[in-house]
Short mmCIF file of C-alpha atoms in Angstrom, two decimals:
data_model
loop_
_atom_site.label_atom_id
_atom_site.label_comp_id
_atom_site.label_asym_id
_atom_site.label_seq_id
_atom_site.Cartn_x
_atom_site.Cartn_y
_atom_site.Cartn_z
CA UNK X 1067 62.48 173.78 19.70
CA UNK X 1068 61.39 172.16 16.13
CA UNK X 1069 61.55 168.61 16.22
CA UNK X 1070 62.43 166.63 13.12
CA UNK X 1071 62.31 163.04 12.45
CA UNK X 1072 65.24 161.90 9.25
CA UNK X 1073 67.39 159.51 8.57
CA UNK X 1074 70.84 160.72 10.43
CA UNK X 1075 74.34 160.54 9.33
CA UNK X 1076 76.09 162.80 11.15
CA UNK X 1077 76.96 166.54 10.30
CA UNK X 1078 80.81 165.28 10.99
CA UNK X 1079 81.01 162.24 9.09
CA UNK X 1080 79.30 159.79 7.49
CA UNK X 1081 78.10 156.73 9.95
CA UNK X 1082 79.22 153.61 9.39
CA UNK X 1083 77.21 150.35 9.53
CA UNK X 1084 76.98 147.87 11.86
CA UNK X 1085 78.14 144.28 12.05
CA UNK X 1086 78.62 141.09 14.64
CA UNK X 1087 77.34 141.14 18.00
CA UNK X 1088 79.39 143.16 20.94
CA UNK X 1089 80.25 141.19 24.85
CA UNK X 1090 77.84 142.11 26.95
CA UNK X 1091 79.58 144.26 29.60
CA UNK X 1092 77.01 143.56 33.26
CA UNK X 1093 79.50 145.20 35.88
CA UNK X 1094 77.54 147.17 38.37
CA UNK X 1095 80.59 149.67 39.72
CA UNK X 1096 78.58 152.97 38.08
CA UNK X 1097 76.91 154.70 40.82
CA UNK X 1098 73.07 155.82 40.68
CA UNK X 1099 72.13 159.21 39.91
CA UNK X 1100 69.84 161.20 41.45
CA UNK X 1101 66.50 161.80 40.31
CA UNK X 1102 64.66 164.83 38.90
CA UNK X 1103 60.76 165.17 38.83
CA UNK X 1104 59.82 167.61 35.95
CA UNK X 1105 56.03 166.72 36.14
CA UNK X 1106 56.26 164.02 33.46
CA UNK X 1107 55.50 160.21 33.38
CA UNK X 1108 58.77 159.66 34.11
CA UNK X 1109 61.67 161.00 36.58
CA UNK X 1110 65.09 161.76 34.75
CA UNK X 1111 68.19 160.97 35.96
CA UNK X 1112 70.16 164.52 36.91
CA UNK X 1113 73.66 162.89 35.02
CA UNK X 1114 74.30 160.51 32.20
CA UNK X 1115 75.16 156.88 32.42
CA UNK X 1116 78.42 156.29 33.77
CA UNK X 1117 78.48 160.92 34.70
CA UNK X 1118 78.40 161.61 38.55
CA UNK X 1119 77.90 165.38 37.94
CA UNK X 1120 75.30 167.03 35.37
CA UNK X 1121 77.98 168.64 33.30
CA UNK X 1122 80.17 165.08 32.77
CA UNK X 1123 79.72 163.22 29.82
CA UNK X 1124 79.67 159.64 30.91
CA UNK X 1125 80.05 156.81 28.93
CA UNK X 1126 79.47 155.62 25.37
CA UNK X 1127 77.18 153.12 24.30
CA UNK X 1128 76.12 151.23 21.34
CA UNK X 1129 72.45 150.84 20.67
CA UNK X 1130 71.02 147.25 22.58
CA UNK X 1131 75.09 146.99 23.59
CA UNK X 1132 75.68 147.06 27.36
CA UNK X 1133 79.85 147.89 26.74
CA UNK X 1134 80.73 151.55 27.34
CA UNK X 1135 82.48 151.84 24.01
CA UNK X 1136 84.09 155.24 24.88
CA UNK X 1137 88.04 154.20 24.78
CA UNK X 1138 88.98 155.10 21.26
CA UNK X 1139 91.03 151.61 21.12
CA UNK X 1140 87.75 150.18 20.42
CA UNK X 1141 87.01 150.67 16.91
CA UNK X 1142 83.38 150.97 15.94
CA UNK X 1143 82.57 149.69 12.56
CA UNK X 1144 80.52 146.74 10.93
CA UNK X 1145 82.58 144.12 13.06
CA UNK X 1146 81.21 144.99 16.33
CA UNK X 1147 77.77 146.16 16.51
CA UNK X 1148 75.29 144.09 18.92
CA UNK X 1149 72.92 141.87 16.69
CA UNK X 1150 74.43 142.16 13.43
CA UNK X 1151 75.88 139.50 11.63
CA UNK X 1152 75.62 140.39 8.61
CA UNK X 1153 78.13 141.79 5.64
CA UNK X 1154 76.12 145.22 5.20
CA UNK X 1155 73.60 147.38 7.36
CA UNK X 1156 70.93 146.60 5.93
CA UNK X 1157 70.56 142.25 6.30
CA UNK X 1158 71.77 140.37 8.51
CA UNK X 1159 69.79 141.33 11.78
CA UNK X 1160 69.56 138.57 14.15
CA UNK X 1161 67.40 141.11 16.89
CA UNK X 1162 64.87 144.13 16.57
CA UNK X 1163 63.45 143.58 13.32
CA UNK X 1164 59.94 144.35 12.68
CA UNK X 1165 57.67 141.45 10.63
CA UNK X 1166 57.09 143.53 7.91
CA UNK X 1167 61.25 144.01 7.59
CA UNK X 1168 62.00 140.68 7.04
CA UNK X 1169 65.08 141.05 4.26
CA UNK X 1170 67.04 142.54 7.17
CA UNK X 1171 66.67 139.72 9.37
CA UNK X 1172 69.30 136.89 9.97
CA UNK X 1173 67.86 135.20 13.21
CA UNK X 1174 66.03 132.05 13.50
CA UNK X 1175 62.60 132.07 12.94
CA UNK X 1176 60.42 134.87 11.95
CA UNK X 1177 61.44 138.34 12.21
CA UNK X 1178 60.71 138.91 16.27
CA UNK X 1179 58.50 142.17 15.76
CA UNK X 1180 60.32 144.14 18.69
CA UNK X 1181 60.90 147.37 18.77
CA UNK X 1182 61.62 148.21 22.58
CA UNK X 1183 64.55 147.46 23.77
CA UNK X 1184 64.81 144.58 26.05
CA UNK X 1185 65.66 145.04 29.92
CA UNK X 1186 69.06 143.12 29.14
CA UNK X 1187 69.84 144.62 26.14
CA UNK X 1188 68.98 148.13 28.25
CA UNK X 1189 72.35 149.65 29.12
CA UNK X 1190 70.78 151.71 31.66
CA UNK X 1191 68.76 148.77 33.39
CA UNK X 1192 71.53 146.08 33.80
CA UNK X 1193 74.05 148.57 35.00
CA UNK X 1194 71.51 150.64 37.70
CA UNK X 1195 68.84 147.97 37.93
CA UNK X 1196 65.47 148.55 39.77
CA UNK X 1197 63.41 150.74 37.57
CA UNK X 1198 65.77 152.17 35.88
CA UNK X 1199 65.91 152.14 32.08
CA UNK X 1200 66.71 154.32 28.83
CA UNK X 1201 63.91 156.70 27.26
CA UNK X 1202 61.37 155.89 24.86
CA UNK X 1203 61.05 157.85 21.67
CA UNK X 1204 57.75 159.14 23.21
CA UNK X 1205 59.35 159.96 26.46
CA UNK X 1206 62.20 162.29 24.87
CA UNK X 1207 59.21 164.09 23.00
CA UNK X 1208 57.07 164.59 26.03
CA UNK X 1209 60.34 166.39 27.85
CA UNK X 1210 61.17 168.08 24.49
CA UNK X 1211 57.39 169.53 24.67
CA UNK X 1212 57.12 170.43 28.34
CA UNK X 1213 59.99 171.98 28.83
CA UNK X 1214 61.91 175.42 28.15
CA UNK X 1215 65.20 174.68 26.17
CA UNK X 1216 68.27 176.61 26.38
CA UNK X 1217 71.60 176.10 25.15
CA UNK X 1218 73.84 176.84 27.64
CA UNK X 1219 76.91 176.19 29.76
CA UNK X 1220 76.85 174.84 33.45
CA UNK X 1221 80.62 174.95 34.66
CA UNK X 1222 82.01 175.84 31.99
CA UNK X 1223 80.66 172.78 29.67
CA UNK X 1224 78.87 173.43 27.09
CA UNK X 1225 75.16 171.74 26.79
CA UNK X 1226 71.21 171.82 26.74
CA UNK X 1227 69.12 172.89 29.58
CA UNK X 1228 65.75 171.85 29.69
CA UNK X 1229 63.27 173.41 32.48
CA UNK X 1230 59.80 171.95 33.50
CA UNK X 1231 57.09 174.42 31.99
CA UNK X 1232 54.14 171.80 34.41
CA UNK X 1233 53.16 174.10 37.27
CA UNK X 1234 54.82 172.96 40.95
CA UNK X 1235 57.70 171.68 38.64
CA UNK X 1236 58.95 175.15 37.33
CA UNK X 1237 62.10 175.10 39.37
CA UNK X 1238 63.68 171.61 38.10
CA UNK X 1239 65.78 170.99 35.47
CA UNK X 1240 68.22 168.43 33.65
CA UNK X 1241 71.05 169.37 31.85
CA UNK X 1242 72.44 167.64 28.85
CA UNK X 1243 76.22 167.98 28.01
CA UNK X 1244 77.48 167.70 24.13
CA UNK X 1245 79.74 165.02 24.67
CA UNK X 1246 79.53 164.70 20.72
CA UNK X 1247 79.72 160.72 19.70
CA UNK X 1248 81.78 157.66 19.26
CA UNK X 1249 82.60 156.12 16.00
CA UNK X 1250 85.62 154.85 14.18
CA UNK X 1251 88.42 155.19 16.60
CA UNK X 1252 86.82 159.04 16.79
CA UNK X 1253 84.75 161.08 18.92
CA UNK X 1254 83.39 163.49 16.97
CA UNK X 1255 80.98 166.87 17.97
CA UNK X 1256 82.57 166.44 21.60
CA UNK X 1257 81.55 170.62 22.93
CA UNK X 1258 79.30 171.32 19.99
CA UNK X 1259 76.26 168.76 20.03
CA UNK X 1260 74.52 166.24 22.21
CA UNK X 1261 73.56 162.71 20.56
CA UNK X 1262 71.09 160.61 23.06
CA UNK X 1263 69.99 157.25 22.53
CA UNK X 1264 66.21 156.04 23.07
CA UNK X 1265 64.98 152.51 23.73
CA UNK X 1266 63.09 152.84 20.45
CA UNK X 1267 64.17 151.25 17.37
CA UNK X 1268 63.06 152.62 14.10
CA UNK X 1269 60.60 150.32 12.55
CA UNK X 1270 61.17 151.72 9.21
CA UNK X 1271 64.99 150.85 8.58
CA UNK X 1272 65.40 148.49 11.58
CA UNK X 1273 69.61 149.11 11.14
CA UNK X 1274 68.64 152.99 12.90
CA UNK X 1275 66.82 153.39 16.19
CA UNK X 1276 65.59 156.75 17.84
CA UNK X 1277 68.02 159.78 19.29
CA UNK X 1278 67.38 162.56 20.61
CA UNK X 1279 70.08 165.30 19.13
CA UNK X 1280 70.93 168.83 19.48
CA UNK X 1281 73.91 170.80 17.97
CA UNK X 1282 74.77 174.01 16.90
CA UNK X 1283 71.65 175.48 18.67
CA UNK X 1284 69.26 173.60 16.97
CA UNK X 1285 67.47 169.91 18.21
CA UNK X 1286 65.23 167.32 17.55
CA UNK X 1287 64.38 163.90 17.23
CA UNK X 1288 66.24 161.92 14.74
CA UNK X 1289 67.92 158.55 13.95
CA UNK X 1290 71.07 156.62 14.10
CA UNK X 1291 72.73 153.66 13.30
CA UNK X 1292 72.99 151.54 15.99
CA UNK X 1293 76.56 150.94 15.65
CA UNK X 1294 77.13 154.72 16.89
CA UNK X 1295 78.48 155.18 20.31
CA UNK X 1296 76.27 157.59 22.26
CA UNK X 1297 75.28 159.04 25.39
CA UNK X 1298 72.42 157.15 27.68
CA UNK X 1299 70.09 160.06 29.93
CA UNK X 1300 68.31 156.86 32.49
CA UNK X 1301 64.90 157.68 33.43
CA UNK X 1302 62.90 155.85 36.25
CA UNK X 1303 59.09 155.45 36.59
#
């Protein structure tokens, strides 16, 4: 599957950019999901965040926001976007800013260099706890290389297969559904494409952090504003 890194705005519509800081949402009432061991340096979950079967989409998430953001009441635009105060996408930063970015950033102090997300800005960690967390960047690209891709259906929802190529692991698989994304009042590419967040923000243009995306038969690793409402695939070490 060719992997691409670019600056993504969405085949359905143009993303919009992010603004004040979203309520941290820490209730606990999602079950855990079971783990799969495809050989790699990390175990995947078998559902998404806030999914108790492989084929449901779960919740919605903003990047570094713990809120599933998936009711279409909530309107995602500049006003609500964890870490952003400011009037544009580009400044006003107050959180995940690299030092050498340091027009974006609107905290106090220096720009704080991280690039990770924190544990309690993790989605996946504060409502699963233990070890669980959301991927790195480098994590999605190890499964993306070890593992046979197919698109797919599994009961009758359309998705992304992947299948451990790491011998004793040849027999497990996750499956990714296209629950599409959140943004506006909108959900847009729901059946046709898969958008993933990673913990990884993108050091480059600190307002876009790391996805994993397929769609139309065709995936990769790209970017997205953090604003977006996506889907969260936990993995545990």
């Amino acid at each position: 599957m060719k992997r691409t890194v670019t600056v993504f705005f969405s085949i359905l519509a143009v993303m919009a950019m992010a603004v004040s800081c979203a309520k941290e949402d820490t209730t606990t009432s999602i079950s855990l999901p079971k783990l799969v061991d495809l050989g790699l340096s990390v175990k995947w979950a078998d559902c998404n965040l806030g999914a108790s079967k492989p084929e449901e989409y779960g919740g919605f998430y903003q990047w570094a926001g713990t809120k599933d953001v998936t009711d279409r009441n909530i309107y995602l635009d500049e006003s609500n976007c964890p870490y952003h105060t400011g009037s544009d996408n580009i400044t006003g930063w107050t959180k995940y800013v690299p030092s050498g970015k340091s027009s974006s950033w609107s905290g106090s102090g220096s720009p704080d260099n991280k690039t990770v997300l924190d544990p309690k800005d993790d989605v996946a960690h504060v409502k699963l706890g233990g070890k669980w967390r959301m991927p790195t960047f480098e994590e999605w690209d190890e499964l993306e290389k070890n593992c046979a891709s197919e698109q797919t259906t599994l009961n009758g929802v359309q998705g992304w297969k992947f299948t451990s190529k790491k011998p004793g692991y040849t027999d497990k698989w996750i499956f990714l559904p296209a629950a599409g994304y959140r943004l506006y009042d909108e959900v847009f590419g729901a059946g046709s494409g898969g958008y993933y967040w990673s913990a990884s923000l993108y050091s480059d243009n600190p307002d876009y952090a790391f996805i994993f995306m397929f769609y139309l038969g065709n995936g990769g690793t790209y970017i997205a504003n953090r604003c977006n409402g996506q889907s969260v695939r936990p993995v545990s070490e």
